[in-house]
Short mmCIF file of C-alpha atoms and ligand atoms in Angstrom, two decimals:
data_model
loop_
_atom_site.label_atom_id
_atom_site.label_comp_id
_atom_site.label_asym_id
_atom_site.label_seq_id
_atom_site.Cartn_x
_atom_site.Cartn_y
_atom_site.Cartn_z
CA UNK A 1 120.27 116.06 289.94
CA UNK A 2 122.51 118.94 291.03
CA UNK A 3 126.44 117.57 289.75
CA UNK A 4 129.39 119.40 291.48
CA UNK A 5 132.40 118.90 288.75
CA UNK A 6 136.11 119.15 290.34
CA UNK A 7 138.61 118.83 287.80
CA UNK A 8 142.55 118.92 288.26
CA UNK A 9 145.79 117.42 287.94
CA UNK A 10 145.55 115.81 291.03
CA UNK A 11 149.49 115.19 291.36
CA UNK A 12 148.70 113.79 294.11
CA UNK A 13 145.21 114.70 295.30
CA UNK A 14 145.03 116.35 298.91
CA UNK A 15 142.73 117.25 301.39
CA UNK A 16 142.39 121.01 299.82
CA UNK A 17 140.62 118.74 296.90
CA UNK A 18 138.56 117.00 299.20
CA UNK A 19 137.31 120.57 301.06
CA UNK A 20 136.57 122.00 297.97
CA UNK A 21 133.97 119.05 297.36
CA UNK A 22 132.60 119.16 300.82
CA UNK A 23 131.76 123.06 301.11
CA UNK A 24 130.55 122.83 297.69
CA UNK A 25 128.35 119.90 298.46
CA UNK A 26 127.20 121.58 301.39
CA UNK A 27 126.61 125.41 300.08
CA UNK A 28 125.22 124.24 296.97
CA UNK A 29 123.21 121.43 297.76
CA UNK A 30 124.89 119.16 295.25
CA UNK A 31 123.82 115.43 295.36
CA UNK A 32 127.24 114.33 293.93
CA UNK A 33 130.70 115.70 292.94
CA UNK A 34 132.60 113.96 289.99
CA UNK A 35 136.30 114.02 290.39
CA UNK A 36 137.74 114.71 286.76
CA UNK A 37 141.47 113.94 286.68
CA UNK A 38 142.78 115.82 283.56
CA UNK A 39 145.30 114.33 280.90
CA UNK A 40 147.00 117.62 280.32
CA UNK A 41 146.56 120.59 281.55
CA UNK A 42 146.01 123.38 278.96
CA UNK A 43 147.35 126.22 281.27
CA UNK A 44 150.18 124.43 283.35
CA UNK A 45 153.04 124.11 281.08
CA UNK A 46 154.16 120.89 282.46
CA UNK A 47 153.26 117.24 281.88
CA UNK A 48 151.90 115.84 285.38
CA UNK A 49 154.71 114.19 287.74
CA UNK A 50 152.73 110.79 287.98
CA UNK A 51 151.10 108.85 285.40
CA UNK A 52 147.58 108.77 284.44
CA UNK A 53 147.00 105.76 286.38
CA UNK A 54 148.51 106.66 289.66
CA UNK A 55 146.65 109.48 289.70
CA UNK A 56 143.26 107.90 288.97
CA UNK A 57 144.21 105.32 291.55
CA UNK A 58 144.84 108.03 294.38
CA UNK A 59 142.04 110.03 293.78
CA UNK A 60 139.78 106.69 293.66
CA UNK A 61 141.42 106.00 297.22
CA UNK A 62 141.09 109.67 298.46
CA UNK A 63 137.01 109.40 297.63
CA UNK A 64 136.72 105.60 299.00
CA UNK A 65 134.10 106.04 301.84
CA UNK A 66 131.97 108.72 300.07
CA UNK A 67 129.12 107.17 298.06
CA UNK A 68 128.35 110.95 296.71
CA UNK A 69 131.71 111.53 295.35
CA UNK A 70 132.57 109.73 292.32
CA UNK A 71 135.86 109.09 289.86
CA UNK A 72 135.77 110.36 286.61
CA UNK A 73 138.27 109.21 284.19
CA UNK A 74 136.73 110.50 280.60
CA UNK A 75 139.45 112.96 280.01
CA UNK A 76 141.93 110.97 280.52
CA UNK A 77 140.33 108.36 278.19
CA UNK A 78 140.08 111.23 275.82
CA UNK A 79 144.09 111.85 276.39
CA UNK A 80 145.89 114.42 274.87
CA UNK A 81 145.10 118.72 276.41
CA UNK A 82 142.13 118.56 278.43
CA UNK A 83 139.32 120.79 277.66
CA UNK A 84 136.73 121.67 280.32
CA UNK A 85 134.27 122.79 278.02
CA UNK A 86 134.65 119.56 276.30
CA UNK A 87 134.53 117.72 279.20
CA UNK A 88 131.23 119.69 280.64
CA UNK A 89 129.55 118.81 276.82
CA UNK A 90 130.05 114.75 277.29
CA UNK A 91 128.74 115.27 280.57
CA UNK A 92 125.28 116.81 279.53
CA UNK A 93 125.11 114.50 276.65
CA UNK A 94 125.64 111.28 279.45
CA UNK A 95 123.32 113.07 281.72
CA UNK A 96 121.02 115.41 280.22
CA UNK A 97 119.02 115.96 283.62
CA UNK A 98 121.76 117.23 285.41
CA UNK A 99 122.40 120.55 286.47
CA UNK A 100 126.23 121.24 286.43
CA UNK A 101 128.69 123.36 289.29
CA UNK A 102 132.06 123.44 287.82
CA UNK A 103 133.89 123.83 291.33
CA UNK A 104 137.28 125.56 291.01
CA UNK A 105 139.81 127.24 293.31
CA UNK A 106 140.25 131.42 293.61
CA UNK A 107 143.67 131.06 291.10
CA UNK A 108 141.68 129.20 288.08
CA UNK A 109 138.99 131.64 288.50
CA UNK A 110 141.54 134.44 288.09
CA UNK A 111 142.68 132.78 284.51
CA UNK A 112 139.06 131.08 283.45
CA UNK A 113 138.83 134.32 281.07
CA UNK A 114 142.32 132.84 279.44
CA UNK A 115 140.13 129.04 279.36
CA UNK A 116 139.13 127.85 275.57
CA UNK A 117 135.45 128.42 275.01
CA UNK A 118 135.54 129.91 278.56
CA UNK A 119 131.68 131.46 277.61
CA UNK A 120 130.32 127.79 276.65
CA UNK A 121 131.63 126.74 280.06
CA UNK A 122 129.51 129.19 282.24
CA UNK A 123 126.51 127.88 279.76
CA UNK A 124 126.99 124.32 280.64
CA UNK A 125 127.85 124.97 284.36
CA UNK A 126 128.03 127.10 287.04
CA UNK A 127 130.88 128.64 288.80
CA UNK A 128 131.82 127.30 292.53
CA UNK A 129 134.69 129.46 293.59
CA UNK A 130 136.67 128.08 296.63
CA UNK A 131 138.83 130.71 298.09
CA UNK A 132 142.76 129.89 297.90
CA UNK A 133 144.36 133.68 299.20
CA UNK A 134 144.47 134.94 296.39
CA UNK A 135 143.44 138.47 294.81
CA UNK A 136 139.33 138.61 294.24
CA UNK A 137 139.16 138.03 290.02
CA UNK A 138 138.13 140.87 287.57
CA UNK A 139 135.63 139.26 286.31
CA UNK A 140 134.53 141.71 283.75
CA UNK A 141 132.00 141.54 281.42
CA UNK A 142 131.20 137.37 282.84
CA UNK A 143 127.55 136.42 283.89
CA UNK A 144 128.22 137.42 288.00
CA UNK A 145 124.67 135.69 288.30
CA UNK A 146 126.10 132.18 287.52
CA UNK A 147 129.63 132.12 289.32
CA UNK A 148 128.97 131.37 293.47
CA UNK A 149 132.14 132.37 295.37
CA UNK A 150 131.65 129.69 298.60
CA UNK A 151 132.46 130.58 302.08
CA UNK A 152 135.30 129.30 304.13
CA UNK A 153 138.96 129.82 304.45
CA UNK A 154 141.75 129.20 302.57
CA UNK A 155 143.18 125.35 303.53
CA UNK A 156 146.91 126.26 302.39
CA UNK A 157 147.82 123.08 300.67
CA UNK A 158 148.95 122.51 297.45
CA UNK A 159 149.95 119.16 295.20
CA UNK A 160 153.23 121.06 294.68
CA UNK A 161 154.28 121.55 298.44
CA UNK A 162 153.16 118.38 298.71
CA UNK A 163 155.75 116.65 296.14
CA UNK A 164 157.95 119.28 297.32
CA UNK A 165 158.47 117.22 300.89
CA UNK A 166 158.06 113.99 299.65
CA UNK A 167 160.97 114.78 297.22
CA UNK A 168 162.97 115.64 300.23
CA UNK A 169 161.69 112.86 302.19
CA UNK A 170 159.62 115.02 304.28
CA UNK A 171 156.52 113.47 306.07
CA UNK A 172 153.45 114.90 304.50
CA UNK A 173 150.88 113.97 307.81
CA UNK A 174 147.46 115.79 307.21
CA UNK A 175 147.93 117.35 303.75
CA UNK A 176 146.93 113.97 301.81
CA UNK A 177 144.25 111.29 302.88
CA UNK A 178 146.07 108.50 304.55
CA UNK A 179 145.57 105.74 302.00
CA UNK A 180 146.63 108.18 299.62
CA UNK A 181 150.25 109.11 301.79
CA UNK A 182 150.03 104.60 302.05
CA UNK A 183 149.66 104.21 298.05
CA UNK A 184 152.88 107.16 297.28
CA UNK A 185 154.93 105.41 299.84
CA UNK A 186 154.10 101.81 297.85
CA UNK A 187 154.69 102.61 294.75
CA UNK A 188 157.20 104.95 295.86
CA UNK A 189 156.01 107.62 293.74
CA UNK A 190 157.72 111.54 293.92
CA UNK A 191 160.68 110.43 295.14
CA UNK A 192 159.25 109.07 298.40
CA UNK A 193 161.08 105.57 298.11
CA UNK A 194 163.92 107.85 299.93
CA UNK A 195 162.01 108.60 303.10
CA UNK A 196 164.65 110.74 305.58
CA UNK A 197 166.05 107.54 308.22
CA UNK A 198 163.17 105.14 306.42
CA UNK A 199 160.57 107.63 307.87
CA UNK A 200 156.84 107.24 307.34
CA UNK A 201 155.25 109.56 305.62
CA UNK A 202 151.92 110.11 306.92
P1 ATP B 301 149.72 122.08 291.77
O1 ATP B 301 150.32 122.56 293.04
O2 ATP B 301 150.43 120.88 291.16
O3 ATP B 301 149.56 123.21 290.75
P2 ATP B 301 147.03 122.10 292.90
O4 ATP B 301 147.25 121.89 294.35
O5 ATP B 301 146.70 123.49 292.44
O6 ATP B 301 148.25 121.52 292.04
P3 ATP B 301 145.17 120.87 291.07
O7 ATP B 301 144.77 119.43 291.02
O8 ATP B 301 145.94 121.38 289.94
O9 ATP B 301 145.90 121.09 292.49
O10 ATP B 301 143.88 121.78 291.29
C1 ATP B 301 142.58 121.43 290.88
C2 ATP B 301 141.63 122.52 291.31
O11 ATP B 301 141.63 122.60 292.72
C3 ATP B 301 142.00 123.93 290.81
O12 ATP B 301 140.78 124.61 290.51
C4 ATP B 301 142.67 124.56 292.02
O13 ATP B 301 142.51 125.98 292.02
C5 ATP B 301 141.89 123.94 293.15
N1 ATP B 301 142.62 123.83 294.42
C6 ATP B 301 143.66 123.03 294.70
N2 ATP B 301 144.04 123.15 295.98
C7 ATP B 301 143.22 124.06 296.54
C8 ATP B 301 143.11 124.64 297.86
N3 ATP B 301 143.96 124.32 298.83
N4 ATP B 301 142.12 125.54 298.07
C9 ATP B 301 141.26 125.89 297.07
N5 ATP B 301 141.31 125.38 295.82
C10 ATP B 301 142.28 124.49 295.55
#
């Protein structure tokens, strides 16, 4: 079975997620694409804005609808700095017929030579590169053979613009799935219980 893997923060997931998993699926021929929510991201300095939970919970409602794309939640039962080549090494061991695509945006691929044990990772999986405008990577001395760079543009969307407006009460209509824009609003998560004139938000 050919496994697409998307990790992230997912703080809150959005539909540049969801692309990512659909032109991988379809370039790539991947039968499935686990959705890895990390506890902590080594590289991002900051904690994540929601809680483990919430974000599980989103991205479970972002994928409802897609029998090929699945939830993941292994790192954060692990907890503590999340490790993709940890994370890539449980997943061989739970399915040791798989064939692994770790699908990442253009920016992680330009500091996946700063990623622990980034070597073991592009052993245990190959690259999917989405493009996100940014500078090609040097790649340097990596295997060029095992890191795909997929075709499409750039969806400009991030989970930071999208906090950004719902912090300011902002509508955020197309840049998350709708049950996802329904669950913030709920649980009134990023400061979105302050919608501008009791606004929605999708
Ligand atoms: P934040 O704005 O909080 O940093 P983010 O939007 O980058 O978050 P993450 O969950 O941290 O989202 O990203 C997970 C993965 O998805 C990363 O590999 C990132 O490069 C990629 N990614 C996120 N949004 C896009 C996008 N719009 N296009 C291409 N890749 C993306």
């Amino acid at each position: 079975m050919k496994t697409g893997v998307l990790g992230g923060t997912f703080d809150p997931p959005h539909v540049g997620h969801l692309r990512m998993a659909r032109l991988a699926q379809a370039q790539l021929g991947l039968d499935r694409v686990l959705f890895v929510p990390c506890c902590q991201q080594p590289l991002k300095g900051t904690l994540p804005v929601a809680s483990a939970f919430h974000r599980a919970a989103m991205v479970a409602l972002a994928l409802a609808g897609k029998d090929s794309w699945l939830l993941d939640v292994r790192e954060l039962d692990r907890g503590g700095i999340s490790y993709t080549a940890e994370t890539l090494e449980a997943l061989a061991t739970a399915y040791p017929r798989d064939h692994f695509f770790l699908i990442v945006g253009g920016d992680s691929l330009r500091t996946f030579r700063q990623w622990h044990r980034h070597p073991d990772i592009l052993v245990a999986a190959e690259l999917a590169v989405v493009p996100r405008g940014t500078a090609a990577a040097d790649l340097g001395e990596l295997p060029k053979k095992r890191i795909h760079t997929l075709r499409g543009r750039h969806l400009p969307v991030s989970s930071t613009q999208v906090r950004q407006r719902l912090a300011q009460g902002e509508p955020v209509p197309g840049l998350v799935p709708r049950a996802v824009a329904a669950y913030i609003q709920r649980q009134g998560l990023y400061g979105s219980g302050r919608p501008k004139a009791g606004r929605r938000i999708d």
